[in-house]
XYZ file of C-alpha atoms in Angstrom:
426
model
C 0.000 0.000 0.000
C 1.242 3.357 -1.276
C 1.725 5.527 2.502
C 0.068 8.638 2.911
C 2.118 11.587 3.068
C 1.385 14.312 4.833
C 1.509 17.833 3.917
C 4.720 19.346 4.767
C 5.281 22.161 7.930
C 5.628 25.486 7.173
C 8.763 25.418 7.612
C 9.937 23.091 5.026
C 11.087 24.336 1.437
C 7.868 21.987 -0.105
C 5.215 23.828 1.498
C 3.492 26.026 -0.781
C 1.527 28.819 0.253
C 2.383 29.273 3.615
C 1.101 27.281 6.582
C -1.302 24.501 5.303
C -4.294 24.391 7.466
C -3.579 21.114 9.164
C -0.295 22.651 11.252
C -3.159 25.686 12.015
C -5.253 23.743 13.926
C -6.878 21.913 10.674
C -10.198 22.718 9.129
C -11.738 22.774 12.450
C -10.471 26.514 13.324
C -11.478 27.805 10.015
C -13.910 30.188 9.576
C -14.931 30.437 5.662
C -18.945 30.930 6.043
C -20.945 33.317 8.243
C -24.587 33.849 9.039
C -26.284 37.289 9.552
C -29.295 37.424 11.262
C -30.823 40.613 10.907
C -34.526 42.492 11.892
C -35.571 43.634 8.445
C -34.129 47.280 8.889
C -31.644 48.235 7.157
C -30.088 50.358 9.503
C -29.506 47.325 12.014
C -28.721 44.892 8.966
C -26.386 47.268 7.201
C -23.760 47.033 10.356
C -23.841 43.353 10.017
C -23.148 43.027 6.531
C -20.707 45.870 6.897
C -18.612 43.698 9.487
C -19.012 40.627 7.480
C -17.524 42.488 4.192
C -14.665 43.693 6.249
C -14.002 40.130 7.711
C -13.910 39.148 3.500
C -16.930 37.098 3.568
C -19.450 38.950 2.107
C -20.237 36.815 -0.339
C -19.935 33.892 1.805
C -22.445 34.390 3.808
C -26.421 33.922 4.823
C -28.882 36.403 5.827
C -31.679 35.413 8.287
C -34.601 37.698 9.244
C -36.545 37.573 12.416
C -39.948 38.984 11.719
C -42.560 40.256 13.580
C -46.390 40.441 12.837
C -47.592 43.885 11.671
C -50.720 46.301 11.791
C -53.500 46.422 14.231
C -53.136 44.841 17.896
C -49.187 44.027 16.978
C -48.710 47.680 17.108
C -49.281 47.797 20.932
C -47.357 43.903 21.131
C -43.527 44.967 19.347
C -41.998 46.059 22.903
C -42.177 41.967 23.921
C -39.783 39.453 23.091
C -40.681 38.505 19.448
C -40.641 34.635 20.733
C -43.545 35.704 22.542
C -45.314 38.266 20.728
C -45.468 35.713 17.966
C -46.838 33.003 20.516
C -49.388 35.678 21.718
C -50.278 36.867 18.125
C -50.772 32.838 17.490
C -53.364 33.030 20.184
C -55.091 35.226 19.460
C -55.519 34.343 15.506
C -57.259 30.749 17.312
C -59.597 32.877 19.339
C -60.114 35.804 16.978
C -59.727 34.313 13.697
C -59.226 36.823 10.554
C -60.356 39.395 12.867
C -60.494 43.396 11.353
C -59.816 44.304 15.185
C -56.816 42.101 15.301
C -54.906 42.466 11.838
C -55.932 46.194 11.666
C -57.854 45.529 8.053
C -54.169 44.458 6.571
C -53.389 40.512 5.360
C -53.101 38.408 7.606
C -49.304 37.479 7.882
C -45.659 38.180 9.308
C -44.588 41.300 7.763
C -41.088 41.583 5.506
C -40.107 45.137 5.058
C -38.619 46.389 1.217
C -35.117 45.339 0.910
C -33.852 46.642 -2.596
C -36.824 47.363 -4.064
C -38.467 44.058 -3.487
C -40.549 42.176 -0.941
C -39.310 39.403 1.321
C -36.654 38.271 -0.968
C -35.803 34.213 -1.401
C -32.499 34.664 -0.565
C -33.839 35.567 2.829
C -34.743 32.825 5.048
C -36.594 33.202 8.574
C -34.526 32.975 11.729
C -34.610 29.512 13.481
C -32.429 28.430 16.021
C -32.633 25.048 15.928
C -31.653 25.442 11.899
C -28.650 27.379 12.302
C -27.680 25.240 15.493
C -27.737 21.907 13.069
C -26.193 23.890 10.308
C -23.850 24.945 12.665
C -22.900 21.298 14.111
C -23.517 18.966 11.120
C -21.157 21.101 9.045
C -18.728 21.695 11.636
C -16.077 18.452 10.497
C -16.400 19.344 6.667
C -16.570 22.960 6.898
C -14.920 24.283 10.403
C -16.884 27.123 12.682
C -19.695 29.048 11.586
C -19.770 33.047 12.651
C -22.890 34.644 13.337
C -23.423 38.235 13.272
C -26.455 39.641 14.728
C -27.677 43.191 15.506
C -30.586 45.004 17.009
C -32.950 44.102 19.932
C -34.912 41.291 18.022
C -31.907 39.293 17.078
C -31.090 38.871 20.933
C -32.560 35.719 22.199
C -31.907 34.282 18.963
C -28.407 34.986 18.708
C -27.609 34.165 22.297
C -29.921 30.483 21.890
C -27.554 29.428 18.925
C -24.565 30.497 21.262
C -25.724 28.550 24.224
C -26.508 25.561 22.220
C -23.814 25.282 20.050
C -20.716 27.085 21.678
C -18.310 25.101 20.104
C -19.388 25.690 16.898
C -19.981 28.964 16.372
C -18.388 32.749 17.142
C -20.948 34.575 18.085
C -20.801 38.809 17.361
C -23.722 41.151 18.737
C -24.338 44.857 17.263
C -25.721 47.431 19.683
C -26.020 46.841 23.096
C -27.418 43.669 24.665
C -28.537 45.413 27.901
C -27.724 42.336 30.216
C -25.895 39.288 30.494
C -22.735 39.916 27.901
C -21.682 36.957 28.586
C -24.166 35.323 26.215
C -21.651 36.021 23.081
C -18.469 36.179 22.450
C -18.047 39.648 21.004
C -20.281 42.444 22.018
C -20.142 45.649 19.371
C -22.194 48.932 20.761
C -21.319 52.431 20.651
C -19.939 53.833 23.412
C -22.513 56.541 24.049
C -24.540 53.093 24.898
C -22.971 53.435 27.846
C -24.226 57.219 28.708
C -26.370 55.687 31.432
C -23.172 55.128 33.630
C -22.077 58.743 32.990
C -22.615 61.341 35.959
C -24.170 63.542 33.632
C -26.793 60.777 33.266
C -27.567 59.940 36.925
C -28.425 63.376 37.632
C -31.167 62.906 34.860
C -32.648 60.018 36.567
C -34.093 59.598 40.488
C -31.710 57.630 42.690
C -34.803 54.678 42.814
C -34.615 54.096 39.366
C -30.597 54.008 38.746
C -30.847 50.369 39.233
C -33.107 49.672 36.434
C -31.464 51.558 33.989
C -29.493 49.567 31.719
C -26.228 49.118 31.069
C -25.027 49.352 34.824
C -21.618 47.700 34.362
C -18.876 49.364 32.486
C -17.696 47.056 29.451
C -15.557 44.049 30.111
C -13.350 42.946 27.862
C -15.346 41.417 25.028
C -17.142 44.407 24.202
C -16.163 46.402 21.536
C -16.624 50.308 21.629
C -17.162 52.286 18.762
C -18.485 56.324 18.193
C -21.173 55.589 15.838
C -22.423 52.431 13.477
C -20.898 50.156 11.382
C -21.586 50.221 7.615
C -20.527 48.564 4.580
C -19.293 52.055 3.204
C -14.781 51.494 2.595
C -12.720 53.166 0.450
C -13.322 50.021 -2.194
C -17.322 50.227 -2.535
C -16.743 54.340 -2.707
C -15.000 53.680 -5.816
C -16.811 51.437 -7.256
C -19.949 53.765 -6.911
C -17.783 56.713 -8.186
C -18.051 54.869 -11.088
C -21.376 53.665 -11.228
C -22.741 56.621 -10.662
C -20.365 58.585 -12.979
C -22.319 60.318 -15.899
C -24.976 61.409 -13.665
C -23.029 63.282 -10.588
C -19.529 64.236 -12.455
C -21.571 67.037 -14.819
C -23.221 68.789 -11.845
C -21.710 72.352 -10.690
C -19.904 72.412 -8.149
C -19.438 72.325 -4.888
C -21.829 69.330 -4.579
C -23.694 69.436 -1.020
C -25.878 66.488 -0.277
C -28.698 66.817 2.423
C -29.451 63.633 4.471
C -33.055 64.160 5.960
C -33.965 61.144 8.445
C -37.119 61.132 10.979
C -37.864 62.115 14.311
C -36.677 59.448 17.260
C -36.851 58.124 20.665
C -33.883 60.802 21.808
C -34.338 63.671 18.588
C -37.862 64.685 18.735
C -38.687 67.121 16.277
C -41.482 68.443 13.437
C -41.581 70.729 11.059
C -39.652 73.576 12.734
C -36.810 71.653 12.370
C -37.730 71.231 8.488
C -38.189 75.280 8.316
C -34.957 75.790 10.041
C -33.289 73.495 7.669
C -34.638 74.999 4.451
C -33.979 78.602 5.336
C -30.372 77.513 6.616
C -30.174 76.017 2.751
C -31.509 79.011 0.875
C -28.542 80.793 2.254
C -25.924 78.296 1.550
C -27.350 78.186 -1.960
C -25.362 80.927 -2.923
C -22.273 78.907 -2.481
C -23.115 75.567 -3.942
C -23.216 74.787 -7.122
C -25.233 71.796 -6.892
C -27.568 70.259 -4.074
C -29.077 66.692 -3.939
C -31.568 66.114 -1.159
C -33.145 62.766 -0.057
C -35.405 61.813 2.622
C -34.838 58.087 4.497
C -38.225 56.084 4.755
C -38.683 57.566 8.590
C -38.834 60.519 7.014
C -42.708 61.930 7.778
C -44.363 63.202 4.808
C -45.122 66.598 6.904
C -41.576 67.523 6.803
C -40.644 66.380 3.312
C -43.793 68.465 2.060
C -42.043 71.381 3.862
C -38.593 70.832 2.113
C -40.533 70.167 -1.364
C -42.303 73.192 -1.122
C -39.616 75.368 -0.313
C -36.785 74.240 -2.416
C -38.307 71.734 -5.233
C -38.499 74.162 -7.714
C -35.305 76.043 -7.006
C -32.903 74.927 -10.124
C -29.915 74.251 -8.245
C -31.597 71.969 -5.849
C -32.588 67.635 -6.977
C -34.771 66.004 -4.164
C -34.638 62.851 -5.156
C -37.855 60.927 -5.318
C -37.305 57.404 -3.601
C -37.808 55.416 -6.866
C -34.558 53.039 -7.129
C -32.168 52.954 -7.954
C -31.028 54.726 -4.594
C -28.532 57.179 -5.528
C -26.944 57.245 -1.595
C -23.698 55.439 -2.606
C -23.475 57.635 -5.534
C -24.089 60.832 -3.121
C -21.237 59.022 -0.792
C -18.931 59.295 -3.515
C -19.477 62.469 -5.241
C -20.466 64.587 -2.695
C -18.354 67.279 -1.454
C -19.982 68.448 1.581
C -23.190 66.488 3.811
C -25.803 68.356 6.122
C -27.276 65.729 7.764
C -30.260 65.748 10.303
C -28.962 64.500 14.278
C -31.444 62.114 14.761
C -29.474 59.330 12.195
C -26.178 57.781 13.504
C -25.967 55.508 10.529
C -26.273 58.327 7.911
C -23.855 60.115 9.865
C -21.722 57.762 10.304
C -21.554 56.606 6.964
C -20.714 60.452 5.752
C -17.684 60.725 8.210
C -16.064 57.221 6.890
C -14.996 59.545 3.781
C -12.962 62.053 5.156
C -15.236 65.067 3.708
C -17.020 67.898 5.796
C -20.282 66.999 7.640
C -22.884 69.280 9.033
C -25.531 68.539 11.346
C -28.511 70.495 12.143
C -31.039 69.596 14.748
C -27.814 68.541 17.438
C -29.467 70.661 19.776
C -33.114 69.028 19.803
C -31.068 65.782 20.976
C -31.435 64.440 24.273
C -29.956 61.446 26.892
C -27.405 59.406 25.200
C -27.579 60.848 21.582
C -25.823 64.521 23.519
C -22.482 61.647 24.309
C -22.797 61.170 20.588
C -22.724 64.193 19.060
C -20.472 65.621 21.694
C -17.832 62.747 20.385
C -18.385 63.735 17.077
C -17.414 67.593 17.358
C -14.598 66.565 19.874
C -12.814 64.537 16.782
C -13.399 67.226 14.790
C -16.061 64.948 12.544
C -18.962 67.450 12.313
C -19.548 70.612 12.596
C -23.083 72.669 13.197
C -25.315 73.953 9.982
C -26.077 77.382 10.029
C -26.388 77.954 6.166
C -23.620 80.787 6.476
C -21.108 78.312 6.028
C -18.890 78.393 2.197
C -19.415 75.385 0.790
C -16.676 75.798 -1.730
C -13.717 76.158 1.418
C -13.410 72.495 2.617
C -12.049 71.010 5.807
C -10.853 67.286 6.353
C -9.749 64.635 9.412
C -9.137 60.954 9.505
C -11.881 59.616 8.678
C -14.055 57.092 11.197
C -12.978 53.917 9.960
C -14.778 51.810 12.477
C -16.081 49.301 10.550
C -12.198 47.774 10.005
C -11.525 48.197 13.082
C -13.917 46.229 14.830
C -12.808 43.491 11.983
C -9.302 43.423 13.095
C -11.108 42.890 16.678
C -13.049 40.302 15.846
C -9.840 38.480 14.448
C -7.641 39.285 17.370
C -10.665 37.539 19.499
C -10.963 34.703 17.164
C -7.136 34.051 17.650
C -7.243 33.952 21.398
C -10.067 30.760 20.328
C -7.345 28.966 18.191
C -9.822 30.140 15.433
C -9.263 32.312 12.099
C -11.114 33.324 8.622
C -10.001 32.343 5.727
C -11.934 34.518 3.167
C-alpha cells in the first residue's frame, strides 16, 4: 500500500503557500462561512453586513430575518420578546380568527419590510435556532466554525440560543447593546454613548430609585467592543466602485456638490416641522455657495416635513430632491459629494458620511437628548462634524481621519478569534 504523506510544515522548502491548514489547527479553526441574522431594517442589517464584508466574507455568507407580525393589535405587542409576541399573536388568531380588530384591516401574515426594491426576498430565510444550530454542528467536520453576526434588539434571544446551544461551533458577534448578560456572546459591538447611562451627567437625569433599572449598569468588560457611531458597509473600495457607477450622472453637476441627508424624528431627537423650516432657510442661504444640491429623505422621514422641504426648495434649479424610486442614488451621493448636512437624529447616515474624510454638518444637534448629547459631543470633539447654520462656504473644505470603524472592529473580531485557536479564511 502506497503511505500517505502528509503535507509538509511550514517550515519546510515543499510547502506552498504558507502554513497549510492542518499545522493551524486543521479545518476545524477555520472560519470560511458566516450567518447574519438581521430584523428587516436596514439600519440594524447594514452594520452586520458591513462587518461581514470587512471580515472578506461577504459573499460567503447567509442572511436570516426575524420577523414580527404587523398592523392592528401588533402595534401595541412589538416592545415583547418577538418569541412571545409571535406566541401571543398565534393566540389570538385561534380565538379571533381573521379578525379586522386584530390584523388592523391588513393581510393576515408576518410582515417583511422592502429590501432593494423588493418584498421578502428568497435569498432571505426566517430565523430559526434550531436550523442554524444543526447547520452549525452537522457542518462543523467538513466545513470548520460558523460566525454569526447579529444586531438590534430582536436578534437577541436568537443569537444568544444558537450560542448557548452550540458554543463550540460557532463565534458569536452582537451589534448594539445587549442590555444584560454579555456573557451570552463572544463579542459584544455597541457604541460607546450606549454606555451614557453610567455617565454622571446621566444619573443626575434620573431619580436615585430608578438608577438600578437603567441599563447598562456595568462598564464594558473585555469582550465588548466600543465604537463612536455604526458600522456600515461604506470602505474606500465600494466608494469607488460607486464613483463609477454613478459617474455620468453626478460628475456634470456644478460644483461644490452638497448632499442633504433628511432622516425622521426618534426616541432621543424629537422634532417636526420647525426643524424642516430651520433646515430649508439655513439652505436658501448656503445656496449661494453651492453649485449643486441633492436632497433625499430616508423612509422615517414623515411626509409633513418632506412636504415642507418640497415646497420650499423643489423648484429652485440648483436643488434635486430625489424621489425614492430606485435605484437609490446614496452610494453615488457618498462618492461624489463634497460636503453632507445631515439631520442628528441618524447615527448611521452620519456615520456613513464621516467614513470619507469630507465635511459633515448637522442640524437639529441641539433638539437631541440622553445618550444621543455623548454622541454628538464625540463627534465635534474629533473634529467629525460641525453645526449647519447655512452661512457656512461650501466651496472652502475642511478634512480629518476619517471614522474607519467598521475595520476596526474586523481586526477585533480576528484578534478575538485568535485567542479561540480560530481564524477566517476569506
Amino acid at each position: 500500500m502506497k503511505p500517505i504523506r502528509l503535507p509538509e510544515p511550514p517550515t519546510s522548502p515543499r510547502a506552498i503557500g504558507g502554513m497549510p491548514d492542518i499545522f493551524e489547527g486543521g479545518v476545524y479553526g477555520v472560519i470560511r462561512r458566516a450567518v447574519v441574522i438581521g430584523n428587516g431594517f436596514p439600519s440594524s442589517e447594514n452594520q452586520s453586513i458591513g462587518l461581514v464584508r470587512a471580515l472578506g466574507l461577504y459573499d460567503k455568507h447567509t442572511l436570516y430575518r426575524v420577523t414580527r407580525p404587523r398592523g392592528g393589535i401588533n402595534e401595541w405587542l412589538h416592545w415583547l420578546p418577538v418569541s412571545l409576541h409571535k406566541r401571543i399573536y398565534y393566540i389570538l388568531n385561534l380565538v379571533c380568527g381573521y379578525s379586522h380588530l386584530l390584523v388592523g384591516g391588513r393581510a393576515n401574515k408576518l410582515y417583511l419590510p422592502k429590501e432593494n426594491g423588493a418584498i421578502g426576498l428568497s435569498s432571505i430565510l426566517e430565523a430559526d435556532v434550531k436550523s442554524i444550530v444543526n447547520i452549525a454542528r452537522e457542518s462543523f467536520e467538513k466545513d470548520g466554525p460558523l460566525l454569526v453576526v447579529a444586531s438590534g434588539r430582536d436578534t437577541i434571544s436568537i443569537a444568544s440560543s444558537i450560542k448557548r446551544l452550540a458554543h463550540e461551533n460557532v463565534f458569536v458577534v452582537q451589534i448594539q447593546h445587549p442590555r444584560s448578560h454579555l456573557d451570552r456572546f463572544d463579542l459584544v459591538i455597541t457604541p460607546k454613548h450606549d454606555y451614557f447611562p453610567l455617565t454622571p451627567q446621566a444619573k443626575e437625569q434620573v431619580p436615585r430609585l430608578l438608577h438600578r433599572w437603567i441599563t447598562p449598569n456595568q462598564p464594558p468588560d473585555k469582550h465588548v467592543i466600543l465604537t463612536v457611531g455604526a458600522l456600515h458597509q461604506v470602505d474606500s473600495t465600494a466608494l469607488r466602485t460607486a464613483a463609477i457607477t454613478w459617474h455620468d450622472e453626478f460628475a456634470p453637476l456644478p460644483k461644490p456638490l452638497l448632499v442633504v441627508n433628511i432622516g425622521g424624528p426618534s426616541r432621543y431627537c424629537r422634532y417636526g416641522t420647525d426643524l424642516a423650516k430651520q433646515l430649508t432657510a439655513s439652505l436658501h442661504n448656503a445656496l449661494e455657495k453651492c453649485g449643486s444640491v441633492r436632497i433625499s429623505f430616508s423612509r422615517r422621514t414623515p411626509e409633513k416635513i418632506s412636504n415642507v422641504v418640497i415646497k420650499e426648495l423643489g423648484s429652485h434649479p440648483k436643488v434635486y430632491i430625489w424621489n425614492g424610486e430606485e435605484p437609490n442614488p446614496h452610494m453615488g451621493h457618498l462618492a461624489w459629494a463634497d460636503n453632507f448636512v445631515i439631520t442628528a437624529d441618524s447615527v448611521s447616515m452620519l456615520s456613513e458620511a464621516c467614513s470619507t474624510g469630507k465635511p459633515v454638518y448637522v442640524v437639529g444637534a441641539e433638539r437631541c437628548r440622553w445618550k444621543f448629547v455623548e454622541f454628538h459631543k464625540a463627534l465635534r470633539e474629533r473634529g467629525l462634524v460641525r453645526p449647519f447654520t447655512g452661512l457656512e462656504d461650501m466651496s472652502e473644505t475642511w478634512s480629518y481621519p476619517p471614522l474607519n470603524e467598521t475595520a476596526e472592529a474586523a481586526n477585533r473580531v480576528n484578534e478575538a478569534l485568535a485567542q479561540r485557536g480560530w481564524k477566517i479564511k476569506a
